[in-house]
Coordinates of C-alpha atoms and ligand atoms in Angstrom, one line a residue:
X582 CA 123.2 44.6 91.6
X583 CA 122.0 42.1 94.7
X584 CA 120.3 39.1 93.6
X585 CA 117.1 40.1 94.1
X586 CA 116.9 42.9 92.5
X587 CA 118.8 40.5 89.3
X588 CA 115.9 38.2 90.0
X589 CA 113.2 40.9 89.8
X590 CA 114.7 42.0 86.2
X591 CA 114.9 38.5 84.7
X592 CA 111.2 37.7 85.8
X593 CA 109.8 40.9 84.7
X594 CA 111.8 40.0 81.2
X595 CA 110.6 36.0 81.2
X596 CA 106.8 37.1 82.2
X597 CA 106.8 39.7 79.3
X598 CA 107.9 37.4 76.8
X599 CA 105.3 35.1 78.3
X600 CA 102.7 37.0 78.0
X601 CA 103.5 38.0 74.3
X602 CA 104.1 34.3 73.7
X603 CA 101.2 32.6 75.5
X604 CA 98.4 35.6 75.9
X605 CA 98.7 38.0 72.4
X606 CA 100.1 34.8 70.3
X607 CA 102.5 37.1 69.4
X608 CA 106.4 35.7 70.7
X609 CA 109.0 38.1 70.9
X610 CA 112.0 35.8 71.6
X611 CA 112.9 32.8 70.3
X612 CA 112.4 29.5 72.6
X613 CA 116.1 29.2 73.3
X614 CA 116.5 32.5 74.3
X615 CA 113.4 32.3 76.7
X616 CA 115.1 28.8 77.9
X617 CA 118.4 30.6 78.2
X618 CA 117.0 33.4 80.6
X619 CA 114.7 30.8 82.4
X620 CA 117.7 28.8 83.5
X621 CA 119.6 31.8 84.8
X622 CA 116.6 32.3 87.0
X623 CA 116.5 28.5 88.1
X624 CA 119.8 28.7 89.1
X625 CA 119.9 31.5 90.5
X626 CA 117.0 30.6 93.0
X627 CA 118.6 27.4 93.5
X628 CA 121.3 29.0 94.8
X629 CA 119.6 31.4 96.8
X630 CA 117.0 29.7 98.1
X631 CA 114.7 32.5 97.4
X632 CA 111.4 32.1 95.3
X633 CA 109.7 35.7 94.2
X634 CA 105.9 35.2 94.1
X635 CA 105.3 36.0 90.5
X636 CA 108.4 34.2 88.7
X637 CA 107.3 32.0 86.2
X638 CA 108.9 28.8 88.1
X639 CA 105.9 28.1 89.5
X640 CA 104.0 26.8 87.3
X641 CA 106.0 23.8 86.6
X642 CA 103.5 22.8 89.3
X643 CA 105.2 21.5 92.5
X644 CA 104.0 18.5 95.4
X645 CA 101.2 16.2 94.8
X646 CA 98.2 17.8 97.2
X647 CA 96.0 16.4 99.6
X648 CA 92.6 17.7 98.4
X649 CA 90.8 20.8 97.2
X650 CA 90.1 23.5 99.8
X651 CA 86.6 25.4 99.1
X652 CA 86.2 28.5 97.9
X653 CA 83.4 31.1 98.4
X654 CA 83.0 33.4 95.0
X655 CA 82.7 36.8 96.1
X656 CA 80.0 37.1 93.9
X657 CA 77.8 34.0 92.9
X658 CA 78.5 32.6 89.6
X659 CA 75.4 32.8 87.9
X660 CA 74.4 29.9 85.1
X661 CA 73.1 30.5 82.0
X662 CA 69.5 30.5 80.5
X663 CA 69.9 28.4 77.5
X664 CA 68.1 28.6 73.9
X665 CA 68.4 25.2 71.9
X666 CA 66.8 27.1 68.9
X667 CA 66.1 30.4 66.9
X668 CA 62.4 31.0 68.1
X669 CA 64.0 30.2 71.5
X670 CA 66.1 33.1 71.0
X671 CA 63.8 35.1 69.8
X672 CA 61.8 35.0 72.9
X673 CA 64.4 35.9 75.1
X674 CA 65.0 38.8 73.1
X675 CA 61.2 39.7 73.5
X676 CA 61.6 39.7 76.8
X677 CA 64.3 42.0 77.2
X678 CA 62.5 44.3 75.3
X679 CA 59.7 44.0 76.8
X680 CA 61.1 44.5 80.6
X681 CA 62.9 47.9 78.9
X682 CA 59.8 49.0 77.8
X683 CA 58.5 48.4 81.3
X684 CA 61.3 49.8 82.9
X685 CA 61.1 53.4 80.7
X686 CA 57.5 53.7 80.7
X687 CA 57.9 53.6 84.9
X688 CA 60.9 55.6 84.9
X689 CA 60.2 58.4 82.4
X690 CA 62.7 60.7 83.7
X691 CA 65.8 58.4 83.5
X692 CA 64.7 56.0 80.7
X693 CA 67.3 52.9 79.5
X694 CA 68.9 53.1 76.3
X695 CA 67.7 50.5 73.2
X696 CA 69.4 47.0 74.4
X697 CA 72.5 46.2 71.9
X698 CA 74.2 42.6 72.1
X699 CA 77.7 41.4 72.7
X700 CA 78.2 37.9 71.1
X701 CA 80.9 35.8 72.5
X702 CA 82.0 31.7 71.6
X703 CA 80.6 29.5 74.7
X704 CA 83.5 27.2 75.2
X705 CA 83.6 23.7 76.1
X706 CA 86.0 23.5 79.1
X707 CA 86.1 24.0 82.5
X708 CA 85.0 27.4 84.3
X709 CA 87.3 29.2 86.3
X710 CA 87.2 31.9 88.8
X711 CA 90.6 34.0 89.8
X712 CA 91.0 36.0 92.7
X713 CA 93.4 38.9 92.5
X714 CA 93.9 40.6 96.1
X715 CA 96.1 44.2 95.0
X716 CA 97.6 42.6 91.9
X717 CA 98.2 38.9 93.0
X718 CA 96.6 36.3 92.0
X719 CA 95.8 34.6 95.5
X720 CA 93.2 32.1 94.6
X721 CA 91.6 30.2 91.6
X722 CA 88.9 27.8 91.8
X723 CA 86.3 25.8 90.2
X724 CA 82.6 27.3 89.6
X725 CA 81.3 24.3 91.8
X726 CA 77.5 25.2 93.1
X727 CA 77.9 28.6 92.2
X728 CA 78.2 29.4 95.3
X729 CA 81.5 27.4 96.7
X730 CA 84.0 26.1 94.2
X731 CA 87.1 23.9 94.7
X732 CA 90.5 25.7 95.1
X733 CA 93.1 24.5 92.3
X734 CA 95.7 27.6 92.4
X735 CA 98.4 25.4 91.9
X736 CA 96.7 23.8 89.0
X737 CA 95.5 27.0 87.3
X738 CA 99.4 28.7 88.2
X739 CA 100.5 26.0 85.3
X740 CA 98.6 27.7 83.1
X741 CA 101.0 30.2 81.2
X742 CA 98.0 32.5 79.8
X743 CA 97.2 33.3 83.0
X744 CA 99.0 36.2 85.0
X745 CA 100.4 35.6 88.3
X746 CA 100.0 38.8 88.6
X747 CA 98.3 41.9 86.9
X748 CA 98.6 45.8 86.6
X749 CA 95.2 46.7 88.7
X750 CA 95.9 46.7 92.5
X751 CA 93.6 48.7 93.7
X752 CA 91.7 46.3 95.9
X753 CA 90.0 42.6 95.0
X754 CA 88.5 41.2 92.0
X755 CA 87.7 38.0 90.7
X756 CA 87.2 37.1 87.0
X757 CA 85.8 34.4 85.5
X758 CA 86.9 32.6 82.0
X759 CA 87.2 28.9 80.7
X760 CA 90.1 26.8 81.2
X761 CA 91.0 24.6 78.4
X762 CA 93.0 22.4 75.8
X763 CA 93.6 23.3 72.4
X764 CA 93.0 20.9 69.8
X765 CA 96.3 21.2 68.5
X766 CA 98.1 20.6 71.8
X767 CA 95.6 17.6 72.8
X768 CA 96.5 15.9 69.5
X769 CA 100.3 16.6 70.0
X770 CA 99.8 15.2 73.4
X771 CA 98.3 12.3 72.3
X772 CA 100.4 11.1 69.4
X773 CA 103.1 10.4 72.3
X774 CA 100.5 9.6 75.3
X775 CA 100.9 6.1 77.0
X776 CA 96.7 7.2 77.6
X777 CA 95.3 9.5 74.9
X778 CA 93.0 11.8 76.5
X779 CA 89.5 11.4 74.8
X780 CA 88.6 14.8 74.5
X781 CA 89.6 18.4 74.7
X782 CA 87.1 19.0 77.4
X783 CA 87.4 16.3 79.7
X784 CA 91.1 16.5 78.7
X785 CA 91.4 20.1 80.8
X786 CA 88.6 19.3 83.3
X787 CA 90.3 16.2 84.6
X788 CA 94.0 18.2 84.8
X789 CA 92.5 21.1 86.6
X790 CA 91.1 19.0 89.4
X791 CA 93.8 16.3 89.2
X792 CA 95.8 16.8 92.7
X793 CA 99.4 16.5 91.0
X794 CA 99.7 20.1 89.7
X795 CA 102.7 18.6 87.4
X796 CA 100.5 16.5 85.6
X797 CA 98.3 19.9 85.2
X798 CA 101.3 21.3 83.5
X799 CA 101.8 18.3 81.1
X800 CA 98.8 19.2 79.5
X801 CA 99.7 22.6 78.7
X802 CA 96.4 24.2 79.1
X803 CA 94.9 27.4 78.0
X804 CA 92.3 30.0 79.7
X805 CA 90.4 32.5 78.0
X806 CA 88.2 35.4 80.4
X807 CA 85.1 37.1 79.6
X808 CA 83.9 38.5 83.2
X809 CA 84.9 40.5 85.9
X810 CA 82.1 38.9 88.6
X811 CA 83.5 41.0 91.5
X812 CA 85.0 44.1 92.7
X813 CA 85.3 46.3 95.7
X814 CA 87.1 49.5 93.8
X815 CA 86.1 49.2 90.1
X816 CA 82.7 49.4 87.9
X817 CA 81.7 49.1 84.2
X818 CA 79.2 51.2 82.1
X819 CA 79.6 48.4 79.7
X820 CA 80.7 45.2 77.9
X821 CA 83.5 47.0 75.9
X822 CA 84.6 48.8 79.5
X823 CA 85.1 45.3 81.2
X824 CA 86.3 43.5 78.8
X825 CA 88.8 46.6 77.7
X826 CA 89.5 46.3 81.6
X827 CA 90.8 42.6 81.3
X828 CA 92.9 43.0 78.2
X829 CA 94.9 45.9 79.7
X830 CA 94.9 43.6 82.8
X831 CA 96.7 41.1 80.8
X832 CA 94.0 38.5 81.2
X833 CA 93.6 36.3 77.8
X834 CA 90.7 37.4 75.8
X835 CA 89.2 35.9 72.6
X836 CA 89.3 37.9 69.5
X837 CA 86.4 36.6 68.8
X838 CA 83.6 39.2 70.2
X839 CA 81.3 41.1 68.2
X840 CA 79.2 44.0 68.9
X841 CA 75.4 44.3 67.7
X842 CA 72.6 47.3 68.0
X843 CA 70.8 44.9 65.8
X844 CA 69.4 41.5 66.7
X845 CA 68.9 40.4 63.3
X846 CA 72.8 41.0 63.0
X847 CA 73.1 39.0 66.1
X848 CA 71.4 35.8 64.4
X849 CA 73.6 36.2 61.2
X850 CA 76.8 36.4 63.1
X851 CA 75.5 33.1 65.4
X852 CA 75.0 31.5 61.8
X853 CA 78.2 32.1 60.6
X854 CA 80.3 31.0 63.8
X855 CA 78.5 27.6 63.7
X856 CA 79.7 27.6 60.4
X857 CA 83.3 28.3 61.1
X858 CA 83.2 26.1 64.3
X859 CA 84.8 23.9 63.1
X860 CA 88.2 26.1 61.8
X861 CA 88.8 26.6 65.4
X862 CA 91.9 25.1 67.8
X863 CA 89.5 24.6 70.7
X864 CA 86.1 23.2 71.2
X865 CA 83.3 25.4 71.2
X866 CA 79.5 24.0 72.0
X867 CA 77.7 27.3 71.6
X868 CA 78.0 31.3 71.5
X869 CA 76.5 33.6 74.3
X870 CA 74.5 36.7 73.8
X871 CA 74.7 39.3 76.4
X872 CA 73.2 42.8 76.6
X873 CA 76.2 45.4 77.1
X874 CA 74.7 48.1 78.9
X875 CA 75.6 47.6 82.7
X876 CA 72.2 50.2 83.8
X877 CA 70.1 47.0 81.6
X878 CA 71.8 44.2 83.2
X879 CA 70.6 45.8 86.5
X880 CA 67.1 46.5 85.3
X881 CA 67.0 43.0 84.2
X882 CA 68.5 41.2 87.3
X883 CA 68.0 37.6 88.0
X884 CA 65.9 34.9 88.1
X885 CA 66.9 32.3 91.1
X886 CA 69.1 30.4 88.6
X887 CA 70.2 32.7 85.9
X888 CA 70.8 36.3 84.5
X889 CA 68.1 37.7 82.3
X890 CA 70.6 40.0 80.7
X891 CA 71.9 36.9 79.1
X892 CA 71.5 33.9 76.6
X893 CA 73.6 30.6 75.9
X894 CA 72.9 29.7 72.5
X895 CA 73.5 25.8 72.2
X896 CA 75.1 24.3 68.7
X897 CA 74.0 20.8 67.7
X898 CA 76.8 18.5 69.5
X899 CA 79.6 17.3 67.7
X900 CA 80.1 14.4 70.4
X901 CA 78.2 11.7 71.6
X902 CA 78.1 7.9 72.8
X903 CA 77.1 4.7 70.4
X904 CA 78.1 1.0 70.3
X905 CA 80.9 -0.4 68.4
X906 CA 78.9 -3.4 66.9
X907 CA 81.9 -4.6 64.4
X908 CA 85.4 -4.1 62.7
X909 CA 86.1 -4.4 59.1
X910 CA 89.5 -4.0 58.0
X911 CA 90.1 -2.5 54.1
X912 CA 92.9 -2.6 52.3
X913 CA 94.7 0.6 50.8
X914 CA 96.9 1.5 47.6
X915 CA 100.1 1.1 49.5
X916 CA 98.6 -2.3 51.0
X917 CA 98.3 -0.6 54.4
X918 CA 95.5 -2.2 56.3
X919 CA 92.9 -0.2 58.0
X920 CA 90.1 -0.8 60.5
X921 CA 86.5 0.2 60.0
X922 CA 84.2 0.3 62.5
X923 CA 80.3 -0.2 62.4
X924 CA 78.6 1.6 65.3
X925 CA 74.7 1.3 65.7
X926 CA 73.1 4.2 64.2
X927 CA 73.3 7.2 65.7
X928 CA 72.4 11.1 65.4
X929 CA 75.2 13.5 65.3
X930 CA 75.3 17.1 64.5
X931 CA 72.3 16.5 61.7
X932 CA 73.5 13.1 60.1
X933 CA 72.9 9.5 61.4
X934 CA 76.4 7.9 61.5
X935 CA 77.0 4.3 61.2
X936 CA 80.8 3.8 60.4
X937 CA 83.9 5.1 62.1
X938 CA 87.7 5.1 61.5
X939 CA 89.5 3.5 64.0
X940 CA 93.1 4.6 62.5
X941 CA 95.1 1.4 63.0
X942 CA 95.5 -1.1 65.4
X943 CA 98.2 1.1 67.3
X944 CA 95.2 3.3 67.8
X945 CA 92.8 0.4 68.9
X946 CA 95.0 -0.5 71.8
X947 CA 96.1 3.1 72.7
X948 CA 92.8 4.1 73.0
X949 CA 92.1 1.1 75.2
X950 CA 89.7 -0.5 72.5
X951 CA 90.9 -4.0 72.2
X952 CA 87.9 -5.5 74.1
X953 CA 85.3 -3.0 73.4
X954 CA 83.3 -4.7 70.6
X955 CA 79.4 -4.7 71.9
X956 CA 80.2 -1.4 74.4
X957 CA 79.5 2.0 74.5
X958 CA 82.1 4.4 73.0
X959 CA 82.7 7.9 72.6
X960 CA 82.5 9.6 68.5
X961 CA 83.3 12.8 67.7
X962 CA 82.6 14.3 64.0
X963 CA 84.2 16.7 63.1
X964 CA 83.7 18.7 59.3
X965 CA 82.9 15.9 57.1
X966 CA 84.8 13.9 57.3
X967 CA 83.8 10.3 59.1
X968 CA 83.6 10.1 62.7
X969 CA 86.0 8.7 64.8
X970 CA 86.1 6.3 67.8
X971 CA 87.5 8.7 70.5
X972 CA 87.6 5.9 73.5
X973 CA 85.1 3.5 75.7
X974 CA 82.7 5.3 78.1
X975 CA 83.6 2.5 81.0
X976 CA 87.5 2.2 81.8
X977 CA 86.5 -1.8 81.7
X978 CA 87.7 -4.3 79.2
X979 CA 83.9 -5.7 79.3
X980 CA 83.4 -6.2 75.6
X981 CA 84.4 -9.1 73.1
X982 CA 88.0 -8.9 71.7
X983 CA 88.5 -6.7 68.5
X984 CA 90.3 -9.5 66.3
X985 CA 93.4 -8.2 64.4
X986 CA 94.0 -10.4 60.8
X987 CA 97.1 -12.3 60.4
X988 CA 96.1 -12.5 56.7
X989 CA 94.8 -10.3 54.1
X990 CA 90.9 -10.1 54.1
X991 CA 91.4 -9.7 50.7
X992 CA 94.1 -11.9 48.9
X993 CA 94.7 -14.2 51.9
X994 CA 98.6 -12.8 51.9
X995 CA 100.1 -13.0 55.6
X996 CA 100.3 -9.5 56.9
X997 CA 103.3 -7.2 58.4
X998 CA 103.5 -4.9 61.1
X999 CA 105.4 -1.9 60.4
X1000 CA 105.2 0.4 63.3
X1001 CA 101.3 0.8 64.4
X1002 CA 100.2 -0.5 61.2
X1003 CA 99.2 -3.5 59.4
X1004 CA 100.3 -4.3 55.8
X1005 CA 99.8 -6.7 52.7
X1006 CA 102.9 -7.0 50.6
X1007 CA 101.3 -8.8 48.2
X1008 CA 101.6 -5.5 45.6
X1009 CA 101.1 -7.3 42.4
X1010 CA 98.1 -10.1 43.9
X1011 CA 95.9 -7.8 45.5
X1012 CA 93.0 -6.5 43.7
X1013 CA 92.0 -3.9 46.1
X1014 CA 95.8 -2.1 46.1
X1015 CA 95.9 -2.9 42.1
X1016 CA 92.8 -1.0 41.9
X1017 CA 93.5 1.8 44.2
X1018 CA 97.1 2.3 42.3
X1019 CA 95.3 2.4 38.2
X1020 CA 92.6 5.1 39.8
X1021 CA 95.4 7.4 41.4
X1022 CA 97.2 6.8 38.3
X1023 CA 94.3 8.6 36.7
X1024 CA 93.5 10.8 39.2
X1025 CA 93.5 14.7 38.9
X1026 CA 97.0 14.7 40.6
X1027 CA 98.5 12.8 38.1
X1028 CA 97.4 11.6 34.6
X1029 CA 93.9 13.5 35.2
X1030 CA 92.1 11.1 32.9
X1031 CA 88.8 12.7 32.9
X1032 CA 85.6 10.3 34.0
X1033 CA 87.9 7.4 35.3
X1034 CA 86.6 6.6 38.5
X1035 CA 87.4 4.0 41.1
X1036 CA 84.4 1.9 39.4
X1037 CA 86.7 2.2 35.7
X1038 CA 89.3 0.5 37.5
X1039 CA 87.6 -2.3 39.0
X1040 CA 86.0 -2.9 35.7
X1041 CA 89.5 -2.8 33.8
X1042 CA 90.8 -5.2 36.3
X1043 CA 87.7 -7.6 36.3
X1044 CA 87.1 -7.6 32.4
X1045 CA 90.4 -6.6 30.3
X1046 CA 93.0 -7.8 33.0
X1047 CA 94.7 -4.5 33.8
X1048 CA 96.7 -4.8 36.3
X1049 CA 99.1 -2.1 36.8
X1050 CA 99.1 1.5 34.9
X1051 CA 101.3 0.7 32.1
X1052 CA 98.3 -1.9 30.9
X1053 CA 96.0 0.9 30.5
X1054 CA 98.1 2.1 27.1
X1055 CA 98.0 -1.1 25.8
X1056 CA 93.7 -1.3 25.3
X1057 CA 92.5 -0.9 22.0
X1058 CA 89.8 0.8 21.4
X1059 CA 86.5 -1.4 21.2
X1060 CA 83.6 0.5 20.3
Ligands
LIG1824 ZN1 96.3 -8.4 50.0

């Protein structure tokens, strides 16, 4: 066999594991074996010199570019009408029934069928648009004005979801979808980061239009695809059809769709995902409703700015901006030392927050916080638990200096640093560790003394002198 056909066979193999691996979530090989056929092709184009346009070397992500060359969508990409509430749904919904009614009643010979909704997640990332010319993937780009977007193939080619090239060759489409970072990957990425990213969103926004496509492929983004927005050979009679037509494509779609012929289903579902938002690896700041019949959509058309076949439905944020104001710094059961923040009161997602974790003081100079007392920083919330101090807004060091203790704020006991944290070693002086260690002690974990609570131990320490677990058998019973 010549070397190209050899070639041909091992990326056909290594782009079919890849797409089980990285596309269905479903691997087929373990990662040595894939890194064991991946380095035969290396080598084997080293030694050739040859480079096949779909092998799955490319998206290591290769010289450092000059700039972004523009590209004109095919077809515009529209934006979306939004709804920030229920009644605001509700009169979209109106009015697409409305405009059907309009439609039939001047059409009665060829009337529309009764709207029904497809509900997809709105993710928080960046929008992309691919262009596949006969099977290859020849372009990607940013969304831009909607009109004219920025060109980043090399950056997008990094990400593994997304095929290099796909079954359908009939002619040219482009297909739009949402590049972005899992959770779990961003917080992988940042446990060994000299810069920990901020957030998911910004985290894939600022890879896909950084110029170094390697640093693109650090980040190990994702892309999920929910519209074909052009094509010169192939059309839909509906949502299913289409996105049916991307799966078999090979193009990453969320399992997360749902199908209604109600609307009240379609505001139960919404309920339920804002719900579950939180369960998800990536960030999500809303779900879209569309209608699914392709005849309605054209009925409907456009206003000048967005479809009126379709809705973004925006969930309360689980992000925003406040001022670190101070740091307080508590003491644990195992004397570890951790950093509280107090943040000037602010509304997120339905509570007014006022105190953050900081983590440790690894974590305050990681994230660049060291002089951020008095500025503006970013908090994210998520389930709830307490908020947490994500980064400053301005890349300045233009506030006051967080102070780290030398002592503990509580017994006065010089403190130890042990890796990024800070510790008192004072385990028989301390009262806060003494009282943390007689409540575990009676926690439902261990002894499960029923109604102890943090507030027994503090009195046990203050009034009878307990001071370690074993003192807790020696109190007599004082009615
Ligand atoms: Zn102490």
């Amino acid at each position: 066999m010549d070397f190209k056909e050899k070639m041909g066979k091992l990326i056909t193999e290594l782009n079919n594991y890849n797409y089980h691996y990285y596309t269905l979530d479903q691997p087929l090989v373990s990662d040595k074996e894939y890194d064991a056929l991946y380095d035969q092709l290396v080598a084997l184009e080293a030694e050739t010199g040859v480079k096949l346009p779909d092998s799955p070397t490319q998206r290591v992500g290769g010289e450092i570019l000059k700039g972004f060359a523009p590209h004109r969508h095919l077809a515009p990409l529209w934006s979306l009408d939004k709804a920030q509430n229920i009644e605001q749904l509700r009169t979209w919904h109106d009015r697409v029934v409305r405009l059907v009614n309009d439609y039939n009643t001047k059409n009665p010979g060829n009337p529309l069928p009764n709207p029904c909704y497809a509900l997809e997640l709105k993710f928080d990332g960046l929008t992309l648009n691919l262009t596949y010319q006969d099977g290859k993937l020849v372009q990607a780009s940013t969304r831009g004005n909607g009109a004219v977007g920025e060109g980043i193939l090399p950056q997008v080619k990094t990400i593994k979801s997304v095929p290099l090239t796909i079954p359908y060759d009939e002619g040219t489409i482009e297909v739009q979808g949402e590049g972005i970072m899992n959770l779990s990957v961003l917080e992988k990425y940042n446990q060994i980061a000299a810069e920990p990213l901020k957030n998911a969103r910004n985290a894939a926004a600022g890879a896909l239009r950084n110029l170094s496509p390697k640093v693109t492929a650090e980040r190990k983004l994702n892309a999920y695809f929910y519209n074909v927005g052009y094509s010169d050979g192939i059309t839909f009679a509906d949502h299913k059809e289409m996105m049916d037509f991307l799966r078999e494509n090979r193009l990453k779609v969320n399992p997360y769709i749902f199908y209604f012929e109600q609307f009240d289903d379609v505001m139960e579902q919404l309920a339920d995902i804002e719900k579950r938002r939180s369960e998800l690896d990536y960030l999500i700041d809303g779900a879209v409703v569309k209608v699914t019949d392709f005849r309605i959509r054209e009925a409907l058309g456009y206003t000048d700015k967005f479809p009126r076949w379709a809705v973004a439905y925006k969930f309360e944020a689980e992000e925003t901006t406040t001022v670190l104001q101070s740091v307080t710094w508590n003491v644990g059961r195992t004397g570890k030392i951790t950093p509280l923040a107090r943040v000037e009161p602010v509304e997120l997602a339905g509570v007014t927050v006022q105190n953050c974790t900081l983590n440790n003081i690894g974590d305050i100079e990681r994230k660049n916080l060291k002089f951020a007392l008095g500025s503006r920083v970013f908090i994210r919330r998520s389930n709830d638990v307490i908020p947490e101090i994500l980064g400053k807004v301005t890349e300045e060091n233009d506030g006051e200096e967080i102070l780290f203790p030398v002592e503990c704020p509580s017994c006065g006991f010089p403190l130890e640093q042990r890796g990024a944290h800070l510790f008192c070693n004072n385990k028989t002086g301390c009262k806060p560790q003494i009282v943390a260690r007689i409540t575990h002690f009676a926690s439902r974990d261990a002894m499960d003394i029923e109604t102890f609570s943090d507030k027994t131990a503090i009195q046990l320490y203050e009034e009878l002198g307990v001071r370690e677990p074993a003192d807790l058998y020696t109190l007599s019973f004082d009615s």
